[in-house]
Each structure stands twice: as structure tokens, then as C-alpha cells.
PDB file of C-alpha atoms in Angstrom:
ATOM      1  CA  UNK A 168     124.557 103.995  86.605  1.00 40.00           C
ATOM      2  CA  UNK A 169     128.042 103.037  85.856  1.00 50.00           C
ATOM      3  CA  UNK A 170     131.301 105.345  85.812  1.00 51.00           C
ATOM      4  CA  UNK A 171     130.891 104.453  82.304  1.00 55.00           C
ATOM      5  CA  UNK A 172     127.990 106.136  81.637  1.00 61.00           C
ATOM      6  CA  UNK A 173     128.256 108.698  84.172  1.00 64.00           C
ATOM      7  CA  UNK A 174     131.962 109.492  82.616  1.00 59.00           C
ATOM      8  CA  UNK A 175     131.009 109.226  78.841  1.00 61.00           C
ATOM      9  CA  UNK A 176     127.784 111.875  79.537  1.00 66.00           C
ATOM     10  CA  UNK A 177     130.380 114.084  81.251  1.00 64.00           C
ATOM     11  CA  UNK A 178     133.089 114.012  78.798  1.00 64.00           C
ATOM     12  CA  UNK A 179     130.856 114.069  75.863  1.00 62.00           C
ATOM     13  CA  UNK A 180     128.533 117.050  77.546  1.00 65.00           C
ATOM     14  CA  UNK A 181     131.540 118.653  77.765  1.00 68.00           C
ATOM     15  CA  UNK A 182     134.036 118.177  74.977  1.00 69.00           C
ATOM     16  CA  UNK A 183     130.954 118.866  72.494  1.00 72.00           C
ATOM     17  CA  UNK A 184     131.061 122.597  73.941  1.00 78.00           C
ATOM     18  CA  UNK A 185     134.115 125.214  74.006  1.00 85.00           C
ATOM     19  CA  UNK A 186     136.611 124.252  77.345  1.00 86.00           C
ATOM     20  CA  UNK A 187     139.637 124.870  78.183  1.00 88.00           C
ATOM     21  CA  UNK A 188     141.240 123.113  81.244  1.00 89.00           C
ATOM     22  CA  UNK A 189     145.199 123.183  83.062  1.00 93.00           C
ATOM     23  CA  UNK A 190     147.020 119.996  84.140  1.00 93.00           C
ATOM     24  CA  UNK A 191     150.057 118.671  85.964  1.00 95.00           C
ATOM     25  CA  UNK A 192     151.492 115.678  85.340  1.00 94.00           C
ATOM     26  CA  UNK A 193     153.561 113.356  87.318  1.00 96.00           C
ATOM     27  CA  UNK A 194     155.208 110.320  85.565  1.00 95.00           C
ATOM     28  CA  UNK A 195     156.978 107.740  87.665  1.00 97.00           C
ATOM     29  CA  UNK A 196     159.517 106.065  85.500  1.00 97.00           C
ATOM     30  CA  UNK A 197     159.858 102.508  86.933  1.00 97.00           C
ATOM     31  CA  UNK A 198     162.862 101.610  84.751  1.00 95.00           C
ATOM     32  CA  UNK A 199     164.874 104.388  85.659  1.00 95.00           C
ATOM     33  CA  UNK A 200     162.932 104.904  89.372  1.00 97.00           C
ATOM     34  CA  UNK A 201     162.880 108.751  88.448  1.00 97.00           C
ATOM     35  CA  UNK A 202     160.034 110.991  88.615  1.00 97.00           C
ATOM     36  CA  UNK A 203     159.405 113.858  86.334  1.00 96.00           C
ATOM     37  CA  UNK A 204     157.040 116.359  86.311  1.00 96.00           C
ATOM     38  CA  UNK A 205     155.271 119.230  83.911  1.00 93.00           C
ATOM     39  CA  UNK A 206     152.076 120.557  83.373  1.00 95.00           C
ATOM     40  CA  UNK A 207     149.746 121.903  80.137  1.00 94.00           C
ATOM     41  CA  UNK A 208     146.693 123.570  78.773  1.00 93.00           C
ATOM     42  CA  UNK A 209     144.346 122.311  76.567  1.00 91.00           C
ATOM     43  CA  UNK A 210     141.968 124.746  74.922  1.00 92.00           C
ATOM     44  CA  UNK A 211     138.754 122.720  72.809  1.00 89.00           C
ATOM     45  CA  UNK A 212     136.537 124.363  70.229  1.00 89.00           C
ATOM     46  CA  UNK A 213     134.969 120.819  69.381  1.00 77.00           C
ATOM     47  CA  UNK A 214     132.167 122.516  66.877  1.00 74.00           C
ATOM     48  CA  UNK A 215     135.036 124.246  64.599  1.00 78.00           C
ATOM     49  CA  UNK A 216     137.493 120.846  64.798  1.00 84.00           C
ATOM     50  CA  UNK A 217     139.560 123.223  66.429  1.00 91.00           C
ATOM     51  CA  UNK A 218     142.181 122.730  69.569  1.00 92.00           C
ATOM     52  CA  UNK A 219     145.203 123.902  71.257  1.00 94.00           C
ATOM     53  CA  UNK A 220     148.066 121.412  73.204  1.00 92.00           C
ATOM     54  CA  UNK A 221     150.666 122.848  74.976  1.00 93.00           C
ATOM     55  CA  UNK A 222     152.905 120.588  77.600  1.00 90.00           C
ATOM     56  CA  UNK A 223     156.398 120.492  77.937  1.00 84.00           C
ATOM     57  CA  UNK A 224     158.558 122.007  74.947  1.00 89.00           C
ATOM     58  CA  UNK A 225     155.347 120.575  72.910  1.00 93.00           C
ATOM     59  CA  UNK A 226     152.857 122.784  71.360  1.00 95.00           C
ATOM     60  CA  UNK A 227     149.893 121.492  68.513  1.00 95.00           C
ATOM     61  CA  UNK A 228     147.691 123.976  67.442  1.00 96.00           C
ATOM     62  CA  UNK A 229     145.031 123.153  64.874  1.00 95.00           C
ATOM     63  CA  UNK A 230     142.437 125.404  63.235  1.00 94.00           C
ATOM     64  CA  UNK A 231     140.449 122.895  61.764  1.00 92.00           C
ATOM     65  CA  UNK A 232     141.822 122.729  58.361  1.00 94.00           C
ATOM     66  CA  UNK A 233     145.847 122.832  59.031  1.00 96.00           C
ATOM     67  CA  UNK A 234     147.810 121.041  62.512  1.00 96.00           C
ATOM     68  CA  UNK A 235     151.104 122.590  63.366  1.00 97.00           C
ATOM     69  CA  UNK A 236     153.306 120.419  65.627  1.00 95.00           C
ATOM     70  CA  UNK A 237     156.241 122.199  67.422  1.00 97.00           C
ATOM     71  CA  UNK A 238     158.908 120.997  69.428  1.00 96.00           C
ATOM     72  CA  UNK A 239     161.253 123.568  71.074  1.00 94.00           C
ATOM     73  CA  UNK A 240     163.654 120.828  71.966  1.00 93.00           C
ATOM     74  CA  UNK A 241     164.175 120.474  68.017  1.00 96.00           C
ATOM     75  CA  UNK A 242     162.478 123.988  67.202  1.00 96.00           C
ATOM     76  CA  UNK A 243     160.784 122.063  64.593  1.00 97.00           C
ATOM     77  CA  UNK A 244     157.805 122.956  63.452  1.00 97.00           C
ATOM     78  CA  UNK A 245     155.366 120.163  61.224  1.00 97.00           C
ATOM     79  CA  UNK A 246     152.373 121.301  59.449  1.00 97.00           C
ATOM     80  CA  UNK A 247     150.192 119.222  57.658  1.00 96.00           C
ATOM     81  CA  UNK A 248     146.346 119.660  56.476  1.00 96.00           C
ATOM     82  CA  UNK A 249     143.858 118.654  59.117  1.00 93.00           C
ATOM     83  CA  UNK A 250     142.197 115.663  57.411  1.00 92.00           C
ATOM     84  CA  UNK A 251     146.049 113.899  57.295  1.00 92.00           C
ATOM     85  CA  UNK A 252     146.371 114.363  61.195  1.00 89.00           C
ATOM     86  CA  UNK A 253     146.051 111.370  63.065  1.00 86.00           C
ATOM     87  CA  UNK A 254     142.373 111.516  64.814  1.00 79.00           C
ATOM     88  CA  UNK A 255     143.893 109.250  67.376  1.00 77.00           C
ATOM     89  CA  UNK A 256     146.118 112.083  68.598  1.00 76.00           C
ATOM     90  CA  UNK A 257     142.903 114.847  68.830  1.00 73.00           C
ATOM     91  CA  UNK A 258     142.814 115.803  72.456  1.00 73.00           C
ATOM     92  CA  UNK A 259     139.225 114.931  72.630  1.00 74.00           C
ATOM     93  CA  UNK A 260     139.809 111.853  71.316  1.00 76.00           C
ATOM     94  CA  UNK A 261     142.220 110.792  73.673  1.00 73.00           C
ATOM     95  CA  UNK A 262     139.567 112.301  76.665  1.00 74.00           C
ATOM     96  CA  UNK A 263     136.856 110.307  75.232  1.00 72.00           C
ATOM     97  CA  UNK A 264     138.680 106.703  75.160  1.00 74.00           C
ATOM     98  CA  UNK A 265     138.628 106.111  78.700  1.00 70.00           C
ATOM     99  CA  UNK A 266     134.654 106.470  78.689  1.00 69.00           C
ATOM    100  CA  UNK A 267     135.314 102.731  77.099  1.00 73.00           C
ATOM    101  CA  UNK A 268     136.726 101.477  79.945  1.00 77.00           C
ATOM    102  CA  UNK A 269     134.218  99.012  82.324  1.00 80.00           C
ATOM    103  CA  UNK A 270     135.179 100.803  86.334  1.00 82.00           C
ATOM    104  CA  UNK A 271     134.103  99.711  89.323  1.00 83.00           C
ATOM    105  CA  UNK A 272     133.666 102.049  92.047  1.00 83.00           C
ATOM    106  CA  UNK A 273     136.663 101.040  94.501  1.00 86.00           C
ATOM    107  CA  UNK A 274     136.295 104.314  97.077  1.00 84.00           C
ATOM    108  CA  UNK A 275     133.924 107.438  98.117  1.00 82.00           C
ATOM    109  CA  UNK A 276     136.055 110.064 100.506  1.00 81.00           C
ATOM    110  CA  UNK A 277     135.206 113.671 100.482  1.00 83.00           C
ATOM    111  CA  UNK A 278     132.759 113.867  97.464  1.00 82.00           C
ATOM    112  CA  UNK A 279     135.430 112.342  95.770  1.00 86.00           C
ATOM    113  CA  UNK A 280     134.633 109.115  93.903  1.00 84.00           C
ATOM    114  CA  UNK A 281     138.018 106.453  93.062  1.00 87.00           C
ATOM    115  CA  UNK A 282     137.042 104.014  89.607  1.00 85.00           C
ATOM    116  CA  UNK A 283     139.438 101.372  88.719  1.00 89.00           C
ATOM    117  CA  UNK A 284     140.061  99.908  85.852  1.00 90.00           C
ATOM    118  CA  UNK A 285     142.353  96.736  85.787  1.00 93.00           C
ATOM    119  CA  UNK A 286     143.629  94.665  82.730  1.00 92.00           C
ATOM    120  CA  UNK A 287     142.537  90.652  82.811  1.00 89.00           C
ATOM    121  CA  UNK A 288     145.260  89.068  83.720  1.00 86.00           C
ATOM    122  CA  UNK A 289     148.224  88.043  81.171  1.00 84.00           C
ATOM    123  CA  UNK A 290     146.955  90.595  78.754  1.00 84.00           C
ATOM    124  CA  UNK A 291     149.118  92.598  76.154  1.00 83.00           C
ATOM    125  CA  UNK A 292     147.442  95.852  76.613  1.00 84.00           C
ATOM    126  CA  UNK A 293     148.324 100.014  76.819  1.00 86.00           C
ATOM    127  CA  UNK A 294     147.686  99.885  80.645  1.00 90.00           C
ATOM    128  CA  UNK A 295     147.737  97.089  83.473  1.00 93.00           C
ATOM    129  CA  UNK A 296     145.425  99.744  85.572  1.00 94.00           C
ATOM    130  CA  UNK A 297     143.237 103.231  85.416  1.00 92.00           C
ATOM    131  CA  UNK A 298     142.089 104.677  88.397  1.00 91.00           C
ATOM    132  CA  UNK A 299     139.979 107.840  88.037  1.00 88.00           C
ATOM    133  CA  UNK A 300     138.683 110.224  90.544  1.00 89.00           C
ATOM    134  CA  UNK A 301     136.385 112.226  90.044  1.00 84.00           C
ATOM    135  CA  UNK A 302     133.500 114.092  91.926  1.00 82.00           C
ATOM    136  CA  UNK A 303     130.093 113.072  90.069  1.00 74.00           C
ATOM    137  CA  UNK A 304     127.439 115.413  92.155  1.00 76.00           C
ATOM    138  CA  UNK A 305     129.535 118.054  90.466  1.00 76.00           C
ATOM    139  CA  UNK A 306     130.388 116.710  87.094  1.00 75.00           C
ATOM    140  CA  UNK A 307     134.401 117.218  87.347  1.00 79.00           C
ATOM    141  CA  UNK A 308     137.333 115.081  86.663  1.00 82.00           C
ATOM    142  CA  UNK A 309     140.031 115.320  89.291  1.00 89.00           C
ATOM    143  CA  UNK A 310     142.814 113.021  88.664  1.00 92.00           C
ATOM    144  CA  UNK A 311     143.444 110.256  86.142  1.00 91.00           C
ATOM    145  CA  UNK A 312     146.368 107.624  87.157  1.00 94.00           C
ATOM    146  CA  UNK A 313     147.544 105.007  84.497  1.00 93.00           C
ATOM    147  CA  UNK A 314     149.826 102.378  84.758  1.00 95.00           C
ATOM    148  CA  UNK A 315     151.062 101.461  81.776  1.00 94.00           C
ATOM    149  CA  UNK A 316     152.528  97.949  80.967  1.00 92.00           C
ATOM    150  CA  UNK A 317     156.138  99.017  82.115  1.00 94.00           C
ATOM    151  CA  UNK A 318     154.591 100.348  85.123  1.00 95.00           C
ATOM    152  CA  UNK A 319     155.620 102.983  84.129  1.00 97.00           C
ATOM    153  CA  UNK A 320     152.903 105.445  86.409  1.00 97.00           C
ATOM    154  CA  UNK A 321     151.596 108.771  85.006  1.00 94.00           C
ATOM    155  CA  UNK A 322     149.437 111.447  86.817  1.00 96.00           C
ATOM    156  CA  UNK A 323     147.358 113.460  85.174  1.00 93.00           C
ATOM    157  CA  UNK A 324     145.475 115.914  88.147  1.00 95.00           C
ATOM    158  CA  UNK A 325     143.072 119.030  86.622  1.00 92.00           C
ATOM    159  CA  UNK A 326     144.321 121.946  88.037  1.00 93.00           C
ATOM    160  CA  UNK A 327     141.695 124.329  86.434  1.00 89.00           C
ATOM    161  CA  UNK A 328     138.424 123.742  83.979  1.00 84.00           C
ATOM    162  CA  UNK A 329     136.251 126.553  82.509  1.00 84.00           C
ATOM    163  CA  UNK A 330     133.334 125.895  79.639  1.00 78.00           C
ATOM    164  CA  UNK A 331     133.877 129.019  77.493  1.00 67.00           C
ATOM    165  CA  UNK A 332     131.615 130.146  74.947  1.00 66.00           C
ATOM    166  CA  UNK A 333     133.706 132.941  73.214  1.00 76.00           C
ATOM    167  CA  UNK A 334     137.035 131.534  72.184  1.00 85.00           C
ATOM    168  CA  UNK A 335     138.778 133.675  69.611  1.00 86.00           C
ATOM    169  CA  UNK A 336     139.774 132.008  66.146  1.00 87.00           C
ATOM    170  CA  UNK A 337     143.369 133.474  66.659  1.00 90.00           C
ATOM    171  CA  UNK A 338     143.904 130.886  69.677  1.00 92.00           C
ATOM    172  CA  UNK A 339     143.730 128.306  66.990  1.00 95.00           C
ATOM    173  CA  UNK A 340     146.461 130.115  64.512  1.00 94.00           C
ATOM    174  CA  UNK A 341     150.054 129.597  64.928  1.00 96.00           C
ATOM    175  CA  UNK A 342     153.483 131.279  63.483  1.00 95.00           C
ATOM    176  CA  UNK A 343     156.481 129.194  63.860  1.00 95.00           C
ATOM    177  CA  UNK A 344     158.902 130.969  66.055  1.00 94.00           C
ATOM    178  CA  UNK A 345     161.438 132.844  64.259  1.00 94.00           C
ATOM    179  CA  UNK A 346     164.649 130.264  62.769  1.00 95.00           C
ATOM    180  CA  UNK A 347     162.110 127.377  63.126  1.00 96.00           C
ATOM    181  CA  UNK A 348     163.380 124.404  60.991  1.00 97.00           C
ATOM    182  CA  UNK A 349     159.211 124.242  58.990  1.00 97.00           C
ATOM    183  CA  UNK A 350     158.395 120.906  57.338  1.00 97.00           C
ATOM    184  CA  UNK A 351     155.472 121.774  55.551  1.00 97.00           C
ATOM    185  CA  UNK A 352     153.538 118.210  54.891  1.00 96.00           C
ATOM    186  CA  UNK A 353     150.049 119.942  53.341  1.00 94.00           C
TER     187      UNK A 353
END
């Protein structure tokens, strides 16, 4: 079996049910030679459409019928009804892209598998190189590297997972902070 099948049955076994994971992420800025650092939670409800992004001084909440988009950095808020958002942008989406990927198995150390993923040569594409790792036996993603084609190099490493059954609907509501500049796009 390929990481490609083996990935795609885990991410799709478990983005179809409740989740909500933790991350930190490291991106290496080549240009500039500076690394920066945060970290996020992402909280799925796949069968209600519904989802929760928070990184940063970014936070998109969606209930399945309206997305709100807040930055503090602009303490913006955007709203806009669900079927205008972007599917692109949908948290599982993005998860479920790099099922398409062909890996090839490049390490084992520790139960911990290493798949890579590099771009043909001379290629115009998002990244020059993915390398996940991931522990199979136990059905968990670890770490996902890409290298995009600036080389710029960002980190992505799970810091906590749990499958939840009984998410509340008022995760999935939001109320722009008080003196919020609201653009209301629905």
C-alpha cells in the first residue's frame, strides 16, 4: 500500500468524523533567512460543514451557513454566507490535498515513517518538496514539512489530536470583538 492510500484512508477516516487537533508551526524564510514561529487549533465538525481556525492574530469560524474571517492585526472582521467561501480555503480541504501527492517511503526510525514528495524537475509548482512523517501502525500524522518554490520552508508538527463526538454548536458561532471594523459580504 502506498502513503497515498494509507494517508487518504487516514485523513478521510478522520476528517469525515468530529476532531479537533493543536499545531506549531515553524516557517524558515529563505529570502529574509529569518525564522518565525506560532501555533493553532483546528476544531472539524465535517457532517454539519462546520469548522474553527485559529493561528496567529487569525481566527475563521464557520457554522455551516455563514464564515467570519478576523484579523486582530486589522481587527477586521469579514462575514460572508457559507456557499460564497472559497472551498479551497476549508481546513479539510487543505488536509485532504496532500493525499494527492505520489510519496515514496524515504525512512522508518522509531515507528516513525518519513514520505517525500519531490516536484519533476523545472516545474512551476506550489512546492519543490513534501516530506511527511507520520506513524502508520497508529494512524497519526506527526509533522508535515513543505518547501515551497522560494524555499521558503514551513513546519507544520501536531502537537495534540482528539476524535470528539460531542462538539457544541456554539464553538462554531462567533461575535466580532467589540470596535471591530465588520464587512458584512452575505
Amino acid at each position: 500500500m502506498s502513503l497515498s492510500s494509507e494517508l487518504a484512508e487516514i485523513v478521510s477516516q478522520r476528517l469525515d468524523k468530529p476532531l479537533r487537533f493543536s499545531y506549531d508551526l515553524e516557517i524558515y524564510w529563505d529570502v529574509r533567512e529569518v525564522t518565525t514561529r506560532s501555533s493553532g487549533d483546528v476544531i472539524l465538525d465535517q457532517p454539519r460543514r462546520s469548522f474553527r481556525f485559529s493561528g496567529n492574530d487569525t481566527e475563521w469560524v464557520s457554522d455551516g451557513i455563514t464564515v467570519w474571517q478576523y484579523s486582530a492585526g486589522t481587527d477586521q472582521v469579514v462575514i460572508q454566507d457559507y456557499l460564497d467561501f472559497d472551498p479551497t480555503l476549508h481546513p479539510s480541504t487543505m488536509l485532504r490535498r496532500f493525499t494527492s501527492y505520489d510519496f515514496e517511503k524515504v525512512r522508518d526510525s522509531a515507528g516513525t515513517s518519513v514520505y517525500q514528495w519531490q516536484a519533476p524537475p523545472d516545474t512551476l509548482v506550489e512546492y519543490q518538496q513534501i516530506d511527511v512523517y507520520a506513524d502508520i501502525s497508529a494512524r497519526r500524522l506527526d509533522t508535515i514539512r513543505l518547501v515551497d518554490r522560494d524555499n521558503n520552508i514551513s513546519t507544520y508538527r501536531i502537537t495534540s489530536f482528539k476524535e470528539k463526538t460531542d462538539l457544541s454548536e456554539d464553538l462554531f458561532e462567533f461575535t466580532p470583538p467589540r470596535g471591530a471594523h465588520v464587512i458584512d459580504n452575505r
